[in-house]
Short mmCIF file of C-alpha atoms in Angstrom, two decimals:
data_model
loop_
_atom_site.label_atom_id
_atom_site.label_comp_id
_atom_site.label_asym_id
_atom_site.label_seq_id
_atom_site.Cartn_x
_atom_site.Cartn_y
_atom_site.Cartn_z
CA MET A 279 44.52 -6.60 -10.28
CA SER A 280 41.12 -6.86 -10.08
CA THR A 281 38.73 -3.99 -10.15
CA ALA A 282 35.06 -4.12 -8.29
CA VAL A 283 32.45 -3.36 -9.59
CA ALA A 284 29.82 -1.21 -7.35
CA VAL A 285 26.64 -2.61 -7.90
CA GLN A 286 23.04 -0.34 -7.69
CA ALA A 287 20.71 -1.74 -5.15
CA PRO A 288 18.00 -2.45 -5.81
CA GLY A 289 15.49 0.41 -5.22
CA PRO A 290 11.57 0.34 -4.95
CA ASP A 291 8.89 -1.81 -6.91
CA TRP A 292 6.91 0.98 -9.51
CA GLU A 293 4.34 0.91 -11.27
CA LEU A 294 3.42 0.90 -14.81
CA ASP A 295 0.35 1.44 -17.31
CA TYR A 296 0.61 1.54 -20.37
CA TYR A 297 -2.74 2.29 -22.42
CA SER A 298 -3.66 4.57 -24.94
CA ARG A 299 -4.92 8.63 -23.80
CA PRO A 300 -7.54 10.60 -25.12
CA ILE A 301 -5.81 12.65 -27.25
CA LEU A 302 -5.74 12.47 -30.80
CA GLU A 303 -2.82 12.53 -32.94
CA ALA A 304 -2.13 14.24 -36.26
CA ASP A 305 -2.50 10.90 -38.04
CA GLY A 306 -6.03 10.56 -35.62
CA LYS A 307 -5.02 8.22 -34.28
CA LYS A 308 -4.91 8.50 -30.18
CA ARG A 309 -2.13 8.99 -28.18
CA TRP A 310 -0.60 5.86 -26.15
CA GLU A 311 1.57 6.30 -23.33
CA LEU A 312 3.86 4.58 -20.78
CA LEU A 313 3.48 5.79 -17.73
CA ILE A 314 5.71 4.19 -15.22
CA CYS A 315 6.45 5.98 -10.79
CA SER A 316 8.16 4.37 -7.84
CA THR A 317 5.55 2.65 -5.60
CA GLN A 318 6.04 4.97 -2.44
CA GLY A 319 5.77 3.46 1.17
CA LEU A 320 4.44 5.03 4.33
CA GLN A 321 6.17 8.06 4.27
CA PRO A 322 6.56 8.92 0.93
CA ALA A 323 10.06 10.06 -0.94
CA PRO A 324 10.56 13.52 -1.73
CA ASP A 325 11.36 13.25 -5.18
CA PRO A 326 10.23 9.92 -6.44
CA PHE A 327 10.57 8.59 -9.66
CA ARG A 328 8.61 9.34 -12.65
CA TRP A 329 7.95 8.61 -16.10
CA SER A 330 6.36 9.26 -19.10
CA MET A 331 7.13 8.15 -22.98
CA ALA A 332 5.09 9.04 -25.64
CA CYS A 333 3.69 5.96 -28.30
CA PRO A 334 3.09 6.14 -31.68
CA ALA A 335 -0.48 4.09 -32.26
CA ALA A 336 1.23 1.73 -34.66
CA SER A 337 4.12 0.68 -32.61
CA VAL A 338 2.26 -0.53 -29.54
CA ASN A 339 3.04 -3.91 -29.21
CA SER A 340 5.68 -5.72 -27.04
CA GLN A 341 8.98 -4.37 -28.83
CA TRP A 342 8.45 -0.76 -28.02
CA LEU A 343 7.72 -1.46 -23.92
CA ARG A 344 10.32 -3.04 -23.44
CA GLY A 345 12.63 -0.19 -25.31
CA ALA A 346 10.64 2.06 -23.31
CA ILE A 347 11.85 0.23 -20.24
CA GLU A 348 14.74 0.02 -21.05
CA ALA A 349 15.64 3.64 -21.64
CA ALA A 350 12.96 4.11 -17.54
CA LEU A 351 15.91 2.14 -16.23
CA ALA A 352 18.84 3.94 -17.95
CA ALA A 353 16.80 7.18 -16.64
CA ALA A 354 16.46 6.48 -13.31
CA ALA A 355 20.34 5.02 -13.11
CA ASP A 356 21.05 8.59 -13.70
CA GLN A 357 19.21 10.22 -11.53
CA GLY A 358 20.71 7.95 -8.16
CA TYR A 359 18.16 5.54 -8.41
CA GLY A 360 18.24 1.21 -8.18
CA PRO A 361 16.64 -0.53 -10.70
CA PRO A 362 12.96 -1.71 -8.99
CA ARG A 363 12.56 -4.96 -7.45
CA ARG A 364 9.30 -5.48 -9.36
CA LEU A 365 6.59 -3.99 -12.14
CA ARG A 366 3.43 -3.39 -10.78
CA CYS A 367 0.89 -4.04 -13.97
CA TRP A 368 -2.86 -3.07 -13.39
CA ARG A 369 -4.74 -3.37 -16.42
CA GLY A 370 -5.90 -6.93 -17.87
CA SER A 371 -5.95 -6.45 -20.99
CA MET A 372 -2.10 -5.41 -21.07
CA ARG A 373 -1.22 -8.38 -19.02
CA ALA A 374 0.61 -10.68 -21.50
CA MET A 375 2.48 -6.92 -23.72
CA VAL A 376 4.07 -6.00 -20.27
CA GLN A 377 4.82 -9.41 -19.30
CA ARG A 378 6.52 -10.61 -22.47
CA ALA A 379 8.66 -7.46 -22.57
CA ALA A 380 9.00 -7.54 -18.40
CA GLU A 381 10.34 -11.21 -19.22
CA GLY A 382 12.87 -9.97 -21.76
CA LEU A 383 14.24 -7.27 -19.33
CA GLY A 384 14.75 -10.13 -16.51
CA LEU A 385 12.02 -8.15 -14.52
CA GLU A 386 9.36 -9.59 -12.25
CA LEU A 387 5.94 -8.35 -13.18
CA VAL A 388 3.33 -8.50 -10.61
CA PRO A 389 -0.30 -8.31 -12.03
CA SER A 390 -1.44 -6.25 -9.37
CA ARG A 391 -3.96 -3.26 -9.56
CA ARG A 392 -1.77 -2.37 -5.76
CA CYS A 393 -1.06 0.86 -7.73
CA TYR A 394 -1.99 3.65 -5.85
CA GLY A 395 0.51 6.20 -6.41
CA LEU A 396 0.05 5.38 -10.16
CA LEU A 397 -3.98 5.95 -9.83
CA GLU A 398 -3.28 9.37 -7.59
CA TRP A 399 -1.21 10.36 -10.57
CA LEU A 400 -3.36 9.31 -14.22
CA ARG A 401 -5.22 10.83 -12.29
CA GLU A 402 -3.51 14.52 -12.10
CA ARG A 403 -1.96 13.89 -15.98
CA GLN A 404 -5.89 13.55 -16.16
CA ALA A 405 -7.65 16.74 -14.95
CA SER A 406 -4.93 20.07 -15.27
CA VAL A 407 -2.32 17.90 -17.95
CA TYR A 408 -3.54 16.29 -21.08
CA PRO A 409 -6.41 19.01 -21.36
CA LEU A 410 -3.73 21.11 -21.88
CA GLU A 411 -2.47 18.53 -24.78
CA PRO A 412 -2.82 19.21 -29.52
CA GLY A 413 -5.69 17.11 -29.43
CA TYR A 414 -6.27 15.91 -26.25
CA MET A 415 -10.58 15.36 -26.99
CA ALA A 416 -12.64 17.30 -24.87
CA GLY A 417 -16.58 16.68 -23.91
CA PRO A 418 -18.11 13.42 -22.89
CA LEU A 419 -17.09 10.18 -23.86
CA ALA A 420 -18.55 7.09 -24.55
CA PRO A 421 -17.70 5.39 -21.67
CA PRO A 422 -15.72 2.21 -21.80
CA PRO A 423 -17.40 -0.85 -20.96
CA GLN A 424 -17.63 -2.40 -17.81
CA PRO A 425 -16.36 -5.87 -17.38
CA ILE A 426 -18.34 -8.61 -14.48
CA PRO A 427 -16.55 -8.58 -11.45
CA PRO A 428 -15.73 -12.15 -11.16
CA VAL A 429 -17.94 -14.36 -9.16
CA ALA A 430 -16.42 -14.10 -5.03
CA LEU A 431 -14.82 -17.45 -3.97
CA PRO A 432 -14.79 -18.31 -0.67
CA LEU A 433 -11.64 -18.43 1.13
CA PRO A 434 -9.53 -21.42 0.91
CA GLU A 435 -9.87 -23.45 4.78
CA ALA A 436 -6.38 -22.91 5.61
CA ALA A 437 -6.65 -19.40 5.23
CA ARG A 438 -9.50 -18.67 7.00
CA GLY A 439 -9.17 -17.15 10.87
CA ASP A 440 -10.80 -18.08 13.70
CA SER A 441 -12.76 -15.15 14.25
CA TRP A 442 -13.35 -11.24 12.87
CA SER A 443 -14.44 -7.59 14.69
CA TRP A 444 -14.12 -4.74 12.46
CA ALA A 445 -12.08 -2.09 13.31
CA THR A 446 -11.82 1.82 13.06
CA LEU A 447 -7.99 3.43 13.36
CA PRO A 448 -7.28 7.73 12.72
CA ALA A 449 -4.84 7.89 10.12
CA ALA A 450 -2.84 9.46 13.00
CA THR A 451 -2.33 6.18 14.75
CA LEU A 452 -1.79 4.15 10.35
CA ALA A 453 0.95 6.82 10.09
CA GLU A 454 2.95 5.84 13.46
CA ALA A 455 2.60 2.15 10.93
CA GLY A 456 5.83 2.08 10.21
CA GLY A 457 7.26 1.89 13.47
CA TRP A 458 5.38 -1.76 14.95
CA GLU A 459 6.09 -5.14 14.55
CA ILE A 460 5.02 -6.87 11.87
CA ALA A 461 5.48 -9.45 9.90
CA PHE A 462 3.85 -9.69 6.62
CA PRO A 463 3.44 -5.25 6.95
CA GLY A 464 1.54 -4.08 3.39
CA LEU A 465 2.35 -0.52 3.46
CA VAL A 466 1.42 2.35 1.91
CA ALA A 467 1.36 6.27 1.53
CA LEU A 468 -1.43 7.55 2.94
CA PRO A 469 -3.32 10.81 1.25
CA SER A 470 -2.29 13.28 1.14
CA ALA A 471 -3.47 16.13 3.45
CA ILE A 472 -5.67 13.72 5.31
CA ASP A 473 -6.27 15.59 8.82
CA PRO A 474 -4.33 13.37 11.49
CA ALA A 475 -8.03 12.32 13.07
CA THR A 476 -10.31 10.75 10.09
CA PRO A 477 -11.23 7.17 11.28
CA VAL A 478 -10.50 5.08 8.43
CA PRO A 479 -12.17 1.79 8.57
CA GLY A 480 -10.51 -2.28 8.68
CA ILE A 481 -11.09 -5.44 9.91
CA ARG A 482 -8.74 -7.25 12.44
CA LEU A 483 -8.20 -11.25 11.27
CA PHE A 484 -7.41 -13.60 14.44
CA SER A 485 -6.49 -17.06 14.15
CA ARG A 486 -3.77 -19.25 16.80
CA ARG A 487 -2.02 -21.27 15.01
CA ARG A 488 -2.43 -20.55 11.84
CA ALA A 489 -2.16 -16.79 11.84
CA LEU A 490 1.53 -15.83 10.23
CA ALA A 491 0.55 -18.87 7.52
CA ILE A 492 -2.64 -16.69 6.99
CA ALA A 493 -0.54 -14.03 6.72
CA GLY A 494 1.57 -15.15 4.32
CA TRP A 495 -0.93 -16.21 1.62
CA LEU A 496 -2.58 -12.96 2.25
CA SER A 497 0.72 -10.87 1.48
CA GLY A 498 0.67 -12.62 -2.00
CA LEU A 499 -2.87 -11.65 -3.11
CA GLU A 500 -1.82 -8.03 -3.50
CA PRO A 501 -4.55 -7.31 -1.42
CA THR A 502 -6.27 -3.84 -2.31
CA ARG A 503 -9.95 -3.15 -0.98
CA LEU A 504 -12.43 -4.01 1.16
CA GLU A 505 -16.46 -3.71 -0.13
CA VAL A 506 -19.29 -4.87 0.21
CA SER A 507 -21.58 -6.42 -2.02
CA ALA A 508 -25.05 -9.66 -1.87
CA GLY A 509 -24.48 -9.56 1.96
CA GLN A 510 -20.80 -11.01 1.97
CA LEU A 511 -17.37 -9.40 2.65
CA VAL A 512 -15.53 -9.71 -0.03
CA LEU A 513 -11.33 -8.81 -0.20
CA GLU A 514 -10.98 -7.35 -4.16
CA ALA A 515 -6.67 -8.47 -4.91
CA GLY A 516 -4.59 -8.97 -7.59
CA LEU A 517 -6.16 -8.18 -10.61
CA GLU A 518 -10.00 -9.42 -10.28
CA ASP A 519 -10.18 -11.77 -7.51
CA ARG A 520 -12.50 -11.06 -5.37
CA TRP A 521 -13.30 -13.20 -2.05
CA ILE A 522 -15.88 -14.51 0.63
CA LEU A 523 -13.91 -12.81 4.54
CA ALA A 524 -17.00 -13.36 5.78
CA ARG A 525 -21.24 -13.36 5.09
CA LEU A 526 -23.27 -10.47 6.64
CA PRO A 527 -26.67 -9.59 7.83
CA GLU A 528 -28.62 -7.25 6.15
CA GLU A 529 -29.07 -4.19 8.24
CA GLU A 530 -24.93 -5.33 9.00
CA ALA A 531 -24.01 -5.00 5.30
CA ARG A 532 -26.17 -2.16 5.15
CA LEU A 533 -23.81 -0.22 7.93
CA ALA A 534 -21.03 -1.66 6.61
CA GLN A 535 -21.61 -1.03 2.85
CA GLN A 536 -22.57 3.51 3.95
CA ALA A 537 -19.12 3.32 6.08
CA LEU A 538 -16.37 2.07 3.67
CA ALA A 539 -18.02 4.53 1.48
CA GLU A 540 -17.91 7.54 3.71
CA ALA A 541 -14.71 6.28 3.88
CA ARG A 542 -14.04 6.64 -0.09
CA GLU A 543 -14.83 10.25 0.50
CA ARG A 544 -13.90 11.31 4.05
CA ALA A 545 -10.27 9.25 4.68
CA GLY A 546 -9.62 8.59 0.12
CA GLY A 547 -10.36 5.62 0.13
CA LEU A 548 -7.77 4.68 3.43
CA GLN A 549 -9.29 1.00 4.47
CA PHE A 550 -7.08 -1.52 6.59
CA ILE A 551 -6.33 -5.74 6.95
CA ALA A 552 -5.50 -6.80 10.05
CA ILE A 553 -4.34 -10.22 10.73
CA GLN A 554 -3.38 -11.52 14.44
CA ALA A 555 -3.07 -14.22 17.10
CA SER A 556 -5.34 -12.76 19.05
CA GLU A 557 -7.42 -10.07 20.41
CA GLU A 558 -5.07 -8.95 23.40
CA ALA A 559 -1.81 -10.42 21.43
CA SER A 560 0.82 -6.90 21.23
CA SER A 561 2.42 -7.55 17.40
CA LEU A 562 0.54 -8.25 13.67
CA GLU A 563 1.30 -11.21 10.83
CA GLY A 564 -0.09 -9.36 8.43
CA PHE A 565 -1.08 -5.55 8.23
CA TRP A 566 -2.12 -4.11 4.80
CA LEU A 567 -3.38 -0.07 4.21
CA LEU A 568 -5.40 -0.60 1.33
CA ARG A 569 -6.69 2.04 -0.62
CA ASP A 570 -10.32 2.39 -2.64
CA LEU A 571 -9.47 3.96 -5.16
CA PRO A 572 -11.86 4.53 -8.92
CA GLU A 573 -10.42 2.76 -11.39
CA GLY A 574 -11.55 4.76 -15.03
#
């Protein structure tokens, strides 16, 4: 008589950071640490999965990382969480090492800066956890060299819409997006304690014949944030991809740059992109919430 074995359903994606911290160990080397958290949807779970593990500097390699991720998977199972569908890694410098560890565990790796929960958690730890640790390096530190952003590329012809427009929605409206009809949704948790009346900037892309195809293409890019640079409206995606959505007149570029900067202060960097067949369409082929968060 065979016994059925229950297979735990996959849980949400995981966001992962494996890097050094501003703490000197007794041997004079920086502490390394693995942080993992589950990706939060529009309605955050009351108790999301979070897991951390310190790594000696001499043990920084893909084998240690694989074992640590295995320990995280076991801890998640013990807490009733299913394994992740995917791992998101937001540091380009660690991509190869994380890739090797993930492949050894049969996990899909998605290089992406769309790790908003991880970034907020890391900021929390930098403010209230690391300063309490022995060996914490207080005071100003030399900032890491800033990478030169890659040149923004024009969108492929097949991904261009017929037209586009600026848009603004109150945070209260975005909080209801989970109930909208969206073919390709990309919803994330709203910033905590955001005023429901806060205006959030975004753009709408229209294409009568290719809206669904454009939404599918954009979904695979891991869209991260909008910015205005050198008179261009640019979409940042993945780890370092930059795509030109439009070229703007000088005054429009100045006003848009100011609006996006103000949104970072007022709305936690929240932005959005909507893709529709037309301005009158009641459904959305694609909709992504983005956040312009500092990554340093």
